[in-house]
């Protein structure tokens, strides 16, 4: 059986909640997903890319919609050289300044130093008001990533 990880990543790649906020958010997530196996805020050592796992990656320019898949691999290698401290890029298609975190990932993905992770939440989607409750507890808007492994 495959595992599903619901990862909620703060929209600011360098932001993380303090301990009290993290604990409150975990408590709320546990209440929202009674079937889950595990809920925790996981802190990474540096900025980490949370992707959709086995879901096919497809990346588009957020300005003009061009397919950026070929270019993206190289851009990621470069950013990895700075341990993802610097995510700024210029799009190859329309030459606009943006961030790797702001490209259009067809399967949502995000960069961050932490994620609230719900292992096998027992549901396939998150209602916007559920998300808002967790965001309020965390103190930050969150990106929702479904990872299938
Ligand atoms: Zn473009």
PDB file of C-alpha atoms and ligand atoms in Angstrom:
ATOM      1  CA  UNK A   1       0.000   0.000   0.000  1.00  0.00           C
ATOM      2  CA  UNK A   2       1.254   3.474  -0.788  1.00  0.00           C
ATOM      3  CA  UNK A   3       1.463   6.247   1.750  1.00  0.00           C
ATOM      4  CA  UNK A   4       0.034   9.704   1.495  1.00  0.00           C
ATOM      5  CA  UNK A   5       1.664  12.651   3.177  1.00  0.00           C
ATOM      6  CA  UNK A   6      -0.208  15.902   3.465  1.00  0.00           C
ATOM      7  CA  UNK A   7       2.380  18.631   3.883  1.00  0.00           C
ATOM      8  CA  UNK A   8       1.500  22.186   4.829  1.00  0.00           C
ATOM      9  CA  UNK A   9       4.403  24.485   4.073  1.00  0.00           C
ATOM     10  CA  UNK A  10       4.572  28.197   5.043  1.00  0.00           C
ATOM     11  CA  UNK A  11       4.479  30.393   1.923  1.00  0.00           C
ATOM     12  CA  UNK A  12       7.649  32.178   3.043  1.00  0.00           C
ATOM     13  CA  UNK A  13      10.419  29.616   2.448  1.00  0.00           C
ATOM     14  CA  UNK A  14      12.461  30.885   5.424  1.00  0.00           C
ATOM     15  CA  UNK A  15       9.684  31.228   7.968  1.00  0.00           C
ATOM     16  CA  UNK A  16       8.866  28.771  10.722  1.00  0.00           C
ATOM     17  CA  UNK A  17       6.432  28.905  13.652  1.00  0.00           C
ATOM     18  CA  UNK A  18       7.540  29.087  17.270  1.00  0.00           C
ATOM     19  CA  UNK A  19       7.009  26.008  19.399  1.00  0.00           C
ATOM     20  CA  UNK A  20       3.680  27.102  20.875  1.00  0.00           C
ATOM     21  CA  UNK A  21       2.195  27.837  17.442  1.00  0.00           C
ATOM     22  CA  UNK A  22       3.507  24.551  16.047  1.00  0.00           C
ATOM     23  CA  UNK A  23       1.994  22.616  18.948  1.00  0.00           C
ATOM     24  CA  UNK A  24      -1.364  24.368  18.511  1.00  0.00           C
ATOM     25  CA  UNK A  25      -1.391  23.640  14.759  1.00  0.00           C
ATOM     26  CA  UNK A  26      -0.576  19.957  15.338  1.00  0.00           C
ATOM     27  CA  UNK A  27      -3.397  19.701  17.849  1.00  0.00           C
ATOM     28  CA  UNK A  28      -5.881  21.184  15.382  1.00  0.00           C
ATOM     29  CA  UNK A  29      -4.691  18.938  12.553  1.00  0.00           C
ATOM     30  CA  UNK A  30      -5.097  15.892  14.800  1.00  0.00           C
ATOM     31  CA  UNK A  31      -8.673  16.922  15.479  1.00  0.00           C
ATOM     32  CA  UNK A  32      -9.372  17.442  11.775  1.00  0.00           C
ATOM     33  CA  UNK A  33      -7.883  14.099  10.719  1.00  0.00           C
ATOM     34  CA  UNK A  34      -8.837  11.555  13.373  1.00  0.00           C
ATOM     35  CA  UNK A  35      -7.737   8.689  11.106  1.00  0.00           C
ATOM     36  CA  UNK A  36      -4.172   9.909  10.652  1.00  0.00           C
ATOM     37  CA  UNK A  37      -1.223   7.818  11.761  1.00  0.00           C
ATOM     38  CA  UNK A  38       1.001  10.736  12.679  1.00  0.00           C
ATOM     39  CA  UNK A  39       0.975  14.540  12.771  1.00  0.00           C
ATOM     40  CA  UNK A  40       4.023  16.681  13.439  1.00  0.00           C
ATOM     41  CA  UNK A  41       5.752  19.878  12.441  1.00  0.00           C
ATOM     42  CA  UNK A  42       9.032  18.724  10.942  1.00  0.00           C
ATOM     43  CA  UNK A  43      11.926  21.159  10.881  1.00  0.00           C
ATOM     44  CA  UNK A  44      14.548  20.799   8.185  1.00  0.00           C
ATOM     45  CA  UNK A  45      18.178  21.864   8.494  1.00  0.00           C
ATOM     46  CA  UNK A  46      17.825  24.300   5.645  1.00  0.00           C
ATOM     47  CA  UNK A  47      15.406  25.221   2.911  1.00  0.00           C
ATOM     48  CA  UNK A  48      14.010  21.995   1.465  1.00  0.00           C
ATOM     49  CA  UNK A  49      11.960  21.273  -1.623  1.00  0.00           C
ATOM     50  CA  UNK A  50       8.699  19.533  -0.815  1.00  0.00           C
ATOM     51  CA  UNK A  51       7.387  18.004  -3.999  1.00  0.00           C
ATOM     52  CA  UNK A  52       4.490  15.793  -4.898  1.00  0.00           C
ATOM     53  CA  UNK A  53       6.545  12.591  -4.798  1.00  0.00           C
ATOM     54  CA  UNK A  54       5.465  10.009  -7.330  1.00  0.00           C
ATOM     55  CA  UNK A  55       3.139  12.447  -9.060  1.00  0.00           C
ATOM     56  CA  UNK A  56       4.550  13.578 -12.380  1.00  0.00           C
ATOM     57  CA  UNK A  57       6.289  16.896 -12.182  1.00  0.00           C
ATOM     58  CA  UNK A  58       5.252  19.508 -14.640  1.00  0.00           C
ATOM     59  CA  UNK A  59       6.301  23.105 -14.221  1.00  0.00           C
ATOM     60  CA  UNK A  60       5.057  26.174 -16.007  1.00  0.00           C
ATOM     61  CA  UNK A  61       5.973  29.849 -16.054  1.00  0.00           C
ATOM     62  CA  UNK A  62       3.611  31.771 -13.786  1.00  0.00           C
ATOM     63  CA  UNK A  63       3.652  34.728 -16.198  1.00  0.00           C
ATOM     64  CA  UNK A  64       3.277  33.273 -19.693  1.00  0.00           C
ATOM     65  CA  UNK A  65       2.538  29.613 -19.024  1.00  0.00           C
ATOM     66  CA  UNK A  66       5.525  28.231 -20.956  1.00  0.00           C
ATOM     67  CA  UNK A  67       6.611  24.693 -20.148  1.00  0.00           C
ATOM     68  CA  UNK A  68       9.775  25.048 -18.029  1.00  0.00           C
ATOM     69  CA  UNK A  69      10.524  21.422 -17.306  1.00  0.00           C
ATOM     70  CA  UNK A  70      13.870  21.259 -19.165  1.00  0.00           C
ATOM     71  CA  UNK A  71      15.154  24.541 -17.783  1.00  0.00           C
ATOM     72  CA  UNK A  72      13.884  23.811 -14.283  1.00  0.00           C
ATOM     73  CA  UNK A  73      16.282  20.907 -13.642  1.00  0.00           C
ATOM     74  CA  UNK A  74      19.282  23.149 -14.227  1.00  0.00           C
ATOM     75  CA  UNK A  75      17.797  26.005 -12.203  1.00  0.00           C
ATOM     76  CA  UNK A  76      17.231  23.568  -9.325  1.00  0.00           C
ATOM     77  CA  UNK A  77      20.838  22.333  -9.507  1.00  0.00           C
ATOM     78  CA  UNK A  78      22.060  25.912  -9.294  1.00  0.00           C
ATOM     79  CA  UNK A  79      19.780  26.736  -6.373  1.00  0.00           C
ATOM     80  CA  UNK A  80      20.865  23.532  -4.628  1.00  0.00           C
ATOM     81  CA  UNK A  81      24.420  24.928  -4.775  1.00  0.00           C
ATOM     82  CA  UNK A  82      23.292  27.700  -2.421  1.00  0.00           C
ATOM     83  CA  UNK A  83      21.359  25.142  -0.308  1.00  0.00           C
ATOM     84  CA  UNK A  84      18.217  26.819  -1.636  1.00  0.00           C
ATOM     85  CA  UNK A  85      19.031  30.013   0.276  1.00  0.00           C
ATOM     86  CA  UNK A  86      18.629  31.881  -2.971  1.00  0.00           C
ATOM     87  CA  UNK A  87      15.557  30.919  -4.971  1.00  0.00           C
ATOM     88  CA  UNK A  88      15.484  33.891  -7.306  1.00  0.00           C
ATOM     89  CA  UNK A  89      15.504  33.125 -11.014  1.00  0.00           C
ATOM     90  CA  UNK A  90      14.765  34.840 -14.288  1.00  0.00           C
ATOM     91  CA  UNK A  91      12.313  32.953 -16.439  1.00  0.00           C
ATOM     92  CA  UNK A  92      13.920  31.741 -19.706  1.00  0.00           C
ATOM     93  CA  UNK A  93      10.751  32.331 -21.727  1.00  0.00           C
ATOM     94  CA  UNK A  94       9.677  35.885 -20.890  1.00  0.00           C
ATOM     95  CA  UNK A  95      12.713  37.087 -18.854  1.00  0.00           C
ATOM     96  CA  UNK A  96      10.905  38.033 -15.687  1.00  0.00           C
ATOM     97  CA  UNK A  97      12.348  37.979 -12.189  1.00  0.00           C
ATOM     98  CA  UNK A  98      10.639  35.506  -9.908  1.00  0.00           C
ATOM     99  CA  UNK A  99      11.363  32.760  -7.403  1.00  0.00           C
ATOM    100  CA  UNK A 100      11.521  28.999  -7.874  1.00  0.00           C
ATOM    101  CA  UNK A 101       8.878  28.973  -5.150  1.00  0.00           C
ATOM    102  CA  UNK A 102       6.487  30.989  -7.318  1.00  0.00           C
ATOM    103  CA  UNK A 103       6.523  28.913 -10.498  1.00  0.00           C
ATOM    104  CA  UNK A 104       3.368  27.071 -11.391  1.00  0.00           C
ATOM    105  CA  UNK A 105       3.810  23.471 -10.292  1.00  0.00           C
ATOM    106  CA  UNK A 106       1.022  21.430 -11.810  1.00  0.00           C
ATOM    107  CA  UNK A 107       1.242  19.175  -8.776  1.00  0.00           C
ATOM    108  CA  UNK A 108       1.744  21.758  -6.032  1.00  0.00           C
ATOM    109  CA  UNK A 109       5.224  21.868  -4.520  1.00  0.00           C
ATOM    110  CA  UNK A 110       6.937  24.332  -2.210  1.00  0.00           C
ATOM    111  CA  UNK A 111      10.205  25.316  -0.610  1.00  0.00           C
ATOM    112  CA  UNK A 112      10.413  25.697   3.137  1.00  0.00           C
ATOM    113  CA  UNK A 113      12.372  25.096   6.331  1.00  0.00           C
ATOM    114  CA  UNK A 114       9.501  23.212   7.921  1.00  0.00           C
ATOM    115  CA  UNK A 115       6.247  21.475   7.154  1.00  0.00           C
ATOM    116  CA  UNK A 116       3.279  20.380   9.160  1.00  0.00           C
ATOM    117  CA  UNK A 117       3.047  16.774   8.016  1.00  0.00           C
ATOM    118  CA  UNK A 118      -0.034  14.579   8.292  1.00  0.00           C
ATOM    119  CA  UNK A 119       0.740  10.935   7.498  1.00  0.00           C
ATOM    120  CA  UNK A 120      -2.126   9.086   5.819  1.00  0.00           C
ATOM    121  CA  UNK A 121      -4.782  11.666   6.743  1.00  0.00           C
ATOM    122  CA  UNK A 122      -7.577   9.346   5.579  1.00  0.00           C
ATOM    123  CA  UNK A 123      -9.042  11.998   3.280  1.00  0.00           C
ATOM    124  CA  UNK A 124      -8.119  13.132  -0.232  1.00  0.00           C
ATOM    125  CA  UNK A 125      -8.656  16.838   0.142  1.00  0.00           C
ATOM    126  CA  UNK A 126      -8.559  19.665   2.605  1.00  0.00           C
ATOM    127  CA  UNK A 127     -11.469  22.095   2.837  1.00  0.00           C
ATOM    128  CA  UNK A 128     -10.506  25.764   2.696  1.00  0.00           C
ATOM    129  CA  UNK A 129     -11.939  26.440   6.140  1.00  0.00           C
ATOM    130  CA  UNK A 130      -9.916  23.541   7.584  1.00  0.00           C
ATOM    131  CA  UNK A 131      -6.833  25.048   6.004  1.00  0.00           C
ATOM    132  CA  UNK A 132      -7.693  28.458   7.452  1.00  0.00           C
ATOM    133  CA  UNK A 133      -7.989  27.032  10.978  1.00  0.00           C
ATOM    134  CA  UNK A 134      -4.534  25.482  10.709  1.00  0.00           C
ATOM    135  CA  UNK A 135      -3.092  28.666   9.172  1.00  0.00           C
ATOM    136  CA  UNK A 136      -4.440  30.706  12.069  1.00  0.00           C
ATOM    137  CA  UNK A 137      -2.839  28.380  14.612  1.00  0.00           C
ATOM    138  CA  UNK A 138       0.481  28.351  12.749  1.00  0.00           C
ATOM    139  CA  UNK A 139       0.440  32.101  12.161  1.00  0.00           C
ATOM    140  CA  UNK A 140       1.226  31.902   8.446  1.00  0.00           C
ATOM    141  CA  UNK A 141      -0.483  31.197   5.141  1.00  0.00           C
ATOM    142  CA  UNK A 142       0.354  27.664   4.029  1.00  0.00           C
ATOM    143  CA  UNK A 143       0.831  25.838   0.750  1.00  0.00           C
ATOM    144  CA  UNK A 144      -0.910  22.497   0.542  1.00  0.00           C
ATOM    145  CA  UNK A 145       1.127  19.633  -0.893  1.00  0.00           C
ATOM    146  CA  UNK A 146      -0.108  16.109  -1.347  1.00  0.00           C
ATOM    147  CA  UNK A 147       2.748  13.682  -1.572  1.00  0.00           C
ATOM    148  CA  UNK A 148       2.147  10.113  -2.678  1.00  0.00           C
ATOM    149  CA  UNK A 149       5.001   7.738  -1.989  1.00  0.00           C
TER     150      UNK A 149
HETATM  151 ZN1  LIG B   1       7.340  33.008 -19.181  1.00  0.00          ZN
END
